[in-house]
Coordinates of C-alpha atoms in Angstrom, one line a residue:
X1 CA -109.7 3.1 0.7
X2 CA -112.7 5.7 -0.3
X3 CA -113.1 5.2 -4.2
X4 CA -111.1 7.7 -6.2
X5 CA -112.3 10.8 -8.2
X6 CA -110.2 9.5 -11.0
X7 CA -112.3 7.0 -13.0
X8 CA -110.2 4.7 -15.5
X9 CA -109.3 1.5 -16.0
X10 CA -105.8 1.8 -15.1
X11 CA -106.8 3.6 -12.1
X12 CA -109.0 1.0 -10.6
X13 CA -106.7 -1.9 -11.5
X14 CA -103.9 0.2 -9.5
X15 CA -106.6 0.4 -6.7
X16 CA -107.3 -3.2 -6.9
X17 CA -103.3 -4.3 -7.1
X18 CA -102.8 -1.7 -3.6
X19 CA -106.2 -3.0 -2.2
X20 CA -104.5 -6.8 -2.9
X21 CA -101.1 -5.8 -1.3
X22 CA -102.7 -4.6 1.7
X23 CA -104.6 -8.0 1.8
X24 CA -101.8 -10.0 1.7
X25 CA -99.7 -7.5 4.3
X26 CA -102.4 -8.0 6.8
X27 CA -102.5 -11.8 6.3
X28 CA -98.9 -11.8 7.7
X29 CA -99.4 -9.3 10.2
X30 CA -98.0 -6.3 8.9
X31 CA -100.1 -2.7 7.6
X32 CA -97.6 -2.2 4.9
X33 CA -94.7 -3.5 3.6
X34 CA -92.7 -3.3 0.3
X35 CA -95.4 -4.3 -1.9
X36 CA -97.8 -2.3 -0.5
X37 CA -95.8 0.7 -0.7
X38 CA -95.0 0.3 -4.0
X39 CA -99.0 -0.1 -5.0
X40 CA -99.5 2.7 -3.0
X41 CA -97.0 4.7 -5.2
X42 CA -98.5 3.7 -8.5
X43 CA -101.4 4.4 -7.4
X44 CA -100.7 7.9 -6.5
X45 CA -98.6 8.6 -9.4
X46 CA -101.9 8.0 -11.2
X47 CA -104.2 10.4 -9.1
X48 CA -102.1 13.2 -8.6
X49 CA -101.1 13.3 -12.3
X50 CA -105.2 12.8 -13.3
X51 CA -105.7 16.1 -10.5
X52 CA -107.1 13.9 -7.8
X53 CA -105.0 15.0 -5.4
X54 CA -107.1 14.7 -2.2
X55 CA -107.3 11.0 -3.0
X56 CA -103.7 10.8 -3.9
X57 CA -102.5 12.3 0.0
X58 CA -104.6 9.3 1.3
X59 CA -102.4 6.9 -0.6
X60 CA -99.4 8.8 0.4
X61 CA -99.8 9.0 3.8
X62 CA -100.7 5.2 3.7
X63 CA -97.8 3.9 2.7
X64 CA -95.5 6.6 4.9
X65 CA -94.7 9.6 2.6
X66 CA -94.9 13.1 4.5
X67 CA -93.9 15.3 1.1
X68 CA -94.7 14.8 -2.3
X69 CA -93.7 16.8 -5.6
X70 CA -96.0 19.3 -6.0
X71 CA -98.8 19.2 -8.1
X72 CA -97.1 21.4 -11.0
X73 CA -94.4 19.3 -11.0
X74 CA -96.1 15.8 -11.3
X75 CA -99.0 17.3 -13.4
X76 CA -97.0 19.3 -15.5
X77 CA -98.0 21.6 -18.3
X78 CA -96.6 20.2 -22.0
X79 CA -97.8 23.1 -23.5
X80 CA -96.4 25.8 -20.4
X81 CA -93.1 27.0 -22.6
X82 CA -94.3 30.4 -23.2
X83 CA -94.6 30.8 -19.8
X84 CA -90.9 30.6 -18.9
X85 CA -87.1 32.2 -18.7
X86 CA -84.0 31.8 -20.8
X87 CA -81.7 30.7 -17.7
X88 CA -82.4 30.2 -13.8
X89 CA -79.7 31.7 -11.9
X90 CA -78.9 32.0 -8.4
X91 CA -78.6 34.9 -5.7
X92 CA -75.4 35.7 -6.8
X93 CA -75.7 35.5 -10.6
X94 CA -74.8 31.6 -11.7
X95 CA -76.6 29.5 -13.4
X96 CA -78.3 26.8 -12.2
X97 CA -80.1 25.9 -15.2
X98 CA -80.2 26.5 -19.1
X99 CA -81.3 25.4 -22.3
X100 CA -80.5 25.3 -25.9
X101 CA -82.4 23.9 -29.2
X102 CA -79.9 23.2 -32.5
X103 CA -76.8 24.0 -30.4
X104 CA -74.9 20.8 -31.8
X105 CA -72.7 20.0 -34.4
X106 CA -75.5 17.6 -36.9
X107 CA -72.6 14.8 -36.8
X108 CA -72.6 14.9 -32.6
X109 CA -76.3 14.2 -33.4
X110 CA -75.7 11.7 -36.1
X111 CA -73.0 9.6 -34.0
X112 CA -75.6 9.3 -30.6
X113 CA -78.5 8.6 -32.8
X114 CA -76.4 6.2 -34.5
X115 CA -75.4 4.7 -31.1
X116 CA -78.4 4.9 -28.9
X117 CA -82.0 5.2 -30.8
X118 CA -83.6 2.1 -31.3
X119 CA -84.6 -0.4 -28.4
X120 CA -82.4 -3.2 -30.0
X121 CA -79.3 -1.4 -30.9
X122 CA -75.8 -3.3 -29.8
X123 CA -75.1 -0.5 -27.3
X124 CA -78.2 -1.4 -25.2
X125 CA -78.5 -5.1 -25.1
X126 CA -74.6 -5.5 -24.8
X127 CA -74.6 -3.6 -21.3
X128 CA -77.9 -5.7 -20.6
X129 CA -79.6 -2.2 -19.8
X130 CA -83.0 -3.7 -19.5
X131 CA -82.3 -6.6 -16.8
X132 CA -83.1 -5.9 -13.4
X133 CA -79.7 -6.8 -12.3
X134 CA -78.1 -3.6 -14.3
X135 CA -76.1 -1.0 -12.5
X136 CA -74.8 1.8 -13.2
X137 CA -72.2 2.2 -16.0
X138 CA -70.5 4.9 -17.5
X139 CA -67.2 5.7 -19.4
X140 CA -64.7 8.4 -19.2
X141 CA -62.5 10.5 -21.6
X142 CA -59.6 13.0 -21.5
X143 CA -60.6 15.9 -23.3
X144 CA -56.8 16.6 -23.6
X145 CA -55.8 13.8 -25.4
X146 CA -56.4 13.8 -29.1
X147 CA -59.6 12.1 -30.3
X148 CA -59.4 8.8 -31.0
X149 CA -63.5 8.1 -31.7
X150 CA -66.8 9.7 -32.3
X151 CA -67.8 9.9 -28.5
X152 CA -64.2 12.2 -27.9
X153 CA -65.4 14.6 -30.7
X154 CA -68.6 14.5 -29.2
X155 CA -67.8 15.2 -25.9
X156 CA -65.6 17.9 -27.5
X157 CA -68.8 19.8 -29.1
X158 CA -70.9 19.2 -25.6
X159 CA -68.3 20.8 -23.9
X160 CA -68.3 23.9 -26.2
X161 CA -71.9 24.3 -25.4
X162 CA -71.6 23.5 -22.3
X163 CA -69.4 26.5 -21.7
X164 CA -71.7 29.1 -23.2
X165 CA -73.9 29.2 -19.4
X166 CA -70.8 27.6 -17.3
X167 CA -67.4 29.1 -18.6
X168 CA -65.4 27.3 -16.4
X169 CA -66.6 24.1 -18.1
X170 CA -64.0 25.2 -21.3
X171 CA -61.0 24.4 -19.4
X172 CA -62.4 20.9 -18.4
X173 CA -60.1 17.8 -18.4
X174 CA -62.1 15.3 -17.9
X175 CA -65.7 14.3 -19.3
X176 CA -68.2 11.7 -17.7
X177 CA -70.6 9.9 -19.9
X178 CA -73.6 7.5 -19.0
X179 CA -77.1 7.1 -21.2
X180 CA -80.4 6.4 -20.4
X181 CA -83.3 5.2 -22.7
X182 CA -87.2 5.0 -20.6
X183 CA -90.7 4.5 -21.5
X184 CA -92.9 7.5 -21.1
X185 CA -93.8 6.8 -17.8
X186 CA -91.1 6.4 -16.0
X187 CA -89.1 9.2 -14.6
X188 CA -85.3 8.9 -12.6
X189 CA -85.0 9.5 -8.8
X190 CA -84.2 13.2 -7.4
X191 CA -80.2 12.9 -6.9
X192 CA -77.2 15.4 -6.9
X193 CA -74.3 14.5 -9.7
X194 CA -71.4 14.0 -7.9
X195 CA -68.0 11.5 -7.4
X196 CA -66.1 9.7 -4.6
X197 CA -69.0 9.6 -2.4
X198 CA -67.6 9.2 1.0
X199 CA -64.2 9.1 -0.2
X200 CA -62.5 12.4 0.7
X201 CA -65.7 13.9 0.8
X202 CA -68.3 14.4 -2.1
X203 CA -66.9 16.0 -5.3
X204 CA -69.4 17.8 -7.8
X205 CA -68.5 18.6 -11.4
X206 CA -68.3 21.9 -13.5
X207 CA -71.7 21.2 -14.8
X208 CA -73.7 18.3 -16.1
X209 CA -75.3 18.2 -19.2
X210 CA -78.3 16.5 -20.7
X211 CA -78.8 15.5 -24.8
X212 CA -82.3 14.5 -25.7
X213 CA -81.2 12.5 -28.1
X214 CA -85.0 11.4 -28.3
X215 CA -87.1 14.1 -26.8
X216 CA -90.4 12.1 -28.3
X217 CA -91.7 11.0 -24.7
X218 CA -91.6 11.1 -21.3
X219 CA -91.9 14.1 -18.7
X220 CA -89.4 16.9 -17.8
X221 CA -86.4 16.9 -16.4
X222 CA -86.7 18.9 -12.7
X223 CA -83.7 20.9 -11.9
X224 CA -84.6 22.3 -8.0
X225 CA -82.5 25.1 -5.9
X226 CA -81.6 22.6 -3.4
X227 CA -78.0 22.6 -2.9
X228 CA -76.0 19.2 -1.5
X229 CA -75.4 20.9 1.5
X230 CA -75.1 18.8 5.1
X231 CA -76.4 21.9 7.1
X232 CA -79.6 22.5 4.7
X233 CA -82.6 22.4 7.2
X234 CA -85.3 22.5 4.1
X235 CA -86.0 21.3 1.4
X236 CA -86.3 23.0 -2.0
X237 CA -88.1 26.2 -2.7
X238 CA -88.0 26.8 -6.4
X239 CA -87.6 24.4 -9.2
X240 CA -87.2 24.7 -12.9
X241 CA -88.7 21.9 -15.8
X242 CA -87.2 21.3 -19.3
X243 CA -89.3 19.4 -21.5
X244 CA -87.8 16.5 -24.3
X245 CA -87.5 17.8 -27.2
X246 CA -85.2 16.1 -30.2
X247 CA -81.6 17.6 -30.1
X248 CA -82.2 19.4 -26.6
X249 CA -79.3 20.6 -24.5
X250 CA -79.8 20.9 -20.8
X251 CA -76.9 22.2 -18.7
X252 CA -77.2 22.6 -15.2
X253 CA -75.1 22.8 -11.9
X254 CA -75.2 19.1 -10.9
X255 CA -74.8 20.4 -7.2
X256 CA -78.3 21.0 -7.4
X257 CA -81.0 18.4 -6.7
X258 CA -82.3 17.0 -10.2
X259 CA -84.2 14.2 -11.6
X260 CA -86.9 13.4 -14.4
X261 CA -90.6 13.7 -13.5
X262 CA -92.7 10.2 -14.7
X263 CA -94.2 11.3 -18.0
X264 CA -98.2 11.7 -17.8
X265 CA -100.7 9.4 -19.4
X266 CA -102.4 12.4 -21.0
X267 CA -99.3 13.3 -23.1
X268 CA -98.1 9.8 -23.9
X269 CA -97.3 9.4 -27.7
X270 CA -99.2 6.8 -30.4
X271 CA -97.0 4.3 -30.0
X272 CA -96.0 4.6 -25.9
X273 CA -95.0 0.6 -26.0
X274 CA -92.0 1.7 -28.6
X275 CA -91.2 4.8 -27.4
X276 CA -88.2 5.6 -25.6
X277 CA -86.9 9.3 -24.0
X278 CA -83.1 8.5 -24.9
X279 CA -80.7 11.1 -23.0
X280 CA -76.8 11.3 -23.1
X281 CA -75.6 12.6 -20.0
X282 CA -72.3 14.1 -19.6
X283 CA -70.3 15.8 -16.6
X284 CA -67.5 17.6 -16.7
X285 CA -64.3 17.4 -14.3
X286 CA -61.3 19.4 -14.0
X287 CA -59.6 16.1 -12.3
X288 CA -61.1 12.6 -12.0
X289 CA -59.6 9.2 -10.9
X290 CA -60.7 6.2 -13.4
X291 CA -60.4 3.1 -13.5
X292 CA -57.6 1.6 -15.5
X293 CA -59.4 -1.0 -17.5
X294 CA -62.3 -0.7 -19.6
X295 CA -64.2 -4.1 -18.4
X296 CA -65.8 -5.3 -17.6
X297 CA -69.0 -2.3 -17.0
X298 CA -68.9 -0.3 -14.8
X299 CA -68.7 3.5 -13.4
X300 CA -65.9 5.8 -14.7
X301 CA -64.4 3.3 -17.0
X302 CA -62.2 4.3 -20.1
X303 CA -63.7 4.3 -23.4
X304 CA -62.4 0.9 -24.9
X305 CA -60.2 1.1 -28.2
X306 CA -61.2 0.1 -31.5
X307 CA -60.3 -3.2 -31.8
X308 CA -62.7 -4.1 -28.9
X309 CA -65.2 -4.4 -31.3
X310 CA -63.8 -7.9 -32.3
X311 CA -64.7 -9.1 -28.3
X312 CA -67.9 -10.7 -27.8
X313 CA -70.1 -8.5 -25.8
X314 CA -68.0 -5.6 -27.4
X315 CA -69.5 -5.1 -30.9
X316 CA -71.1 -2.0 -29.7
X317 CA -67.8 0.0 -30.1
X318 CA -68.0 0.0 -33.7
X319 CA -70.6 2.6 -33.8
X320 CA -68.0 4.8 -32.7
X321 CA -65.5 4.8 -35.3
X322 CA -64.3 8.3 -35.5
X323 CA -65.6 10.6 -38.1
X324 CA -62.5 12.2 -40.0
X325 CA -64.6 15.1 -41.1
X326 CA -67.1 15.7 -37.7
X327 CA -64.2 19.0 -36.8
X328 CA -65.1 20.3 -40.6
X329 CA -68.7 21.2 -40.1
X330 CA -69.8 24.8 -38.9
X331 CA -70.3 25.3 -34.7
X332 CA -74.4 26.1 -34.7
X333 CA -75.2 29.1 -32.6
X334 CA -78.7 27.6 -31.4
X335 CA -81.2 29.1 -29.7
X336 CA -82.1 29.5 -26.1
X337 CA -84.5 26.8 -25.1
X338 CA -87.4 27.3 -22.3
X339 CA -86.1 26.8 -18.8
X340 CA -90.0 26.8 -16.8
X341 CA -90.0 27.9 -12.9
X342 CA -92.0 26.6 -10.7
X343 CA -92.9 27.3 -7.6
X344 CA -93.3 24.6 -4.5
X345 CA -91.4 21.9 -6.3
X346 CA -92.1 19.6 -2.9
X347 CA -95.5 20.0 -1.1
X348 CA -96.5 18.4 2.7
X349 CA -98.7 15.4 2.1
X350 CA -100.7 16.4 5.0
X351 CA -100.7 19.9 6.9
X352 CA -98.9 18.5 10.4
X353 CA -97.1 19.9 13.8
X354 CA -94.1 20.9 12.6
X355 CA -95.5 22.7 9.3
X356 CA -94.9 26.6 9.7
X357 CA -97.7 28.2 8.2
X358 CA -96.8 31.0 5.4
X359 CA -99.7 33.7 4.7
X360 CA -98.8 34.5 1.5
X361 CA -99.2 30.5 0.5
X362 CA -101.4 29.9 -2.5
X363 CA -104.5 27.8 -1.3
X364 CA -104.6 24.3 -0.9
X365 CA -100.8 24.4 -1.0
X366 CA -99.1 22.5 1.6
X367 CA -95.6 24.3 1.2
X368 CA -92.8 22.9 2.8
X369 CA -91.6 24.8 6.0
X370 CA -90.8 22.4 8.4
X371 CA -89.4 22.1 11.4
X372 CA -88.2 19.1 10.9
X373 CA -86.2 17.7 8.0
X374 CA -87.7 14.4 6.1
X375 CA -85.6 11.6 5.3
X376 CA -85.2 10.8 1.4
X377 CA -88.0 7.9 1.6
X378 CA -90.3 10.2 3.5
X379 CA -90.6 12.2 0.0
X380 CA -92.8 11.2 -3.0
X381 CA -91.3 11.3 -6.6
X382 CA -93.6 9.7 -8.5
X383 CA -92.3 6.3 -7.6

């Protein structure tokens, strides 16, 4: 590969690990395989978020990607909030996307801070969240029923956010939990929220919701208008970014495409090795089927009682003892947090056949009118 415009030593020891990969590839016969695809990807993570993006399309189209995230997207602007809307909606008036700072109760705050900041808190090491080998988990609550620990009353004061952009979300039964805590430079895969998959067809809920519970690294979350839709011929046209911030509330219609964009090296904190972009994420459900036993992990389990706390691997519980006084406090108003659009959330690696040229294109924007619809692995997200 041609040397690269971006000149750092993590650059050049990604280009040495891809140049290795494709060494060893070759020794057995093949151009690329998973190694070198994953080099490749690392590699042009680092050049497209450094503004080398010429460079970066030669590793992309390397390795097999036709369509990348666009450049505002993976080289996003940290300091772009005054250039932004209050809510994204769509055609017909809903929202897709909104924000708010300070809209929690202080003890909702105080019980997932509690529970979930901190690299070595029971919570995390008890679900093994850092081995390879971890799947998905997540627990489930009746918001009927009456509260029985902190995560119900939590879920409770979620939900009355929730409801300021998504009304319907009042009325909800049921509420979906999972958490995620990751490095600065890791982001989450592009996915639609959704249940039963294949089971009766593909349930979505009211609205999901995100709580940066640490909003002290690691890049945006990416809300797109990209609808789970069968009969979609293309992919996303517009997109929306909301940046970490402490005590963030992101709700969004999880029948959009969504995902968190890798954080960039040029906004990475002091202490990157430590830090940790810890998110709650909840969905609510007018109806949901759950499992009937709380263990061991896994998806849609119940939340188990208090007296788990005594079972080994189950200690973790005890942070949730419920808070008598959380329903006295005051209901904070908040303020409307910066939802940023952006325009050409997915780009063509390369201009091709099938691309429909569009005059009113900004230059050296590859925007994604095809005639032909890529498969998920065809499109670059950072990773």
């Amino acid at each position: 590969m041609a040397s690269t415009g971006v000149d750092d030593e993590r650059t050049r020891a990604l280009r040495r690990a891809m140049l290795a990969s494709m060494a060893r590839a070759s020794a057995v016969g093949r151009t690329v395989d998973a190694d070198v695809r994953d080099a490749g990807s690392r590699l042009a993570l680092a050049l497209a978020q450094g503004g080398a993006d010429a460079e970066a399309a030669d590793a992309l189209a390397f390795v097999g990607f036709t369509h990348r995230l666009g450049k505002k997207v993976l080289r996003y602007d940290d300091a772009c909030e005054g250039d932004s809307s209050v809510a994204a909606v769509d055609e017909a008036g809903s929202t897709i996307v909104a924000a708010r700072d300070g809209a929690a109760r202080e003890s909702t705050m105080r019980t997932l801070r509690s529970a979930f900041v901190g690299r070595e808190r029971a919570f995390w090491r008890e679900h093994g969240y850092d081995d390879d080998t971890c799947g998905f988990f997540s627990y489930v609550h009746d918001l009927e029923s009456p509260s029985t620990n902190a995560m119900d009353v939590a879920a409770l004061d979620v939900r009355r956010v929730a409801a300021k952009s998504f009304p319907r979300a009042a009325r909800a039964r049921w509420v979906e939990w999972w958490a995620h805590k990751r490095p600065h430079s890791h982001g989450h895969q592009m996915h639609f929220d959704s249940h039963d998959e294949g089971l009766n067809g593909i349930k979505h809920p009211i609205c999901s919701v995100v709580v940066f519970v640490d909003g002290s690294c690691g890049g945006p979350t990416l809300v797109t208008n990209q609808k789970d839709d069968a009969s979609r011929s293309s992919l996303a046209t517009r997109g929306w970014l909301v940046h970490p911030r402490d005590g963030r509330i992101v709700v969004f219609d999880g029948d959009y495409l969504h995902g968190v964009i890798p954080g960039r090296p040029d906004f990475a904190p002091a202490n990157e090795e430590d830090a940790r972009r810890v998110t709650v994420m909840f969905s609510f459900w007018d109806d949901m089927e759950t499992h009937e036993t709380w263990k061991p992990k896994g998806s849609a389990r119940p939340f188990p009682p208090p007296d788990a706390s005594k079972i080994e691997g189950y200690s973790w519980r005890a942070d949730f003892d419920l808070d008598e006084n959380a329903n006295d406090e005051d209901e904070p108003r908040g303020e409307p947090a910066p939802v940023v659009p952006v325009d050409h959330p997915w780009e063509r690696v390369r201009d091709d056949d099938d691309a429909e040229e569009d005059e009113e294109d900004e230059p050296n924007v590859k925007r994604c009118r095809t005639t032909r619809f890529p498969s998920y692995d065809e499109c670059f997200q950072g990773f």
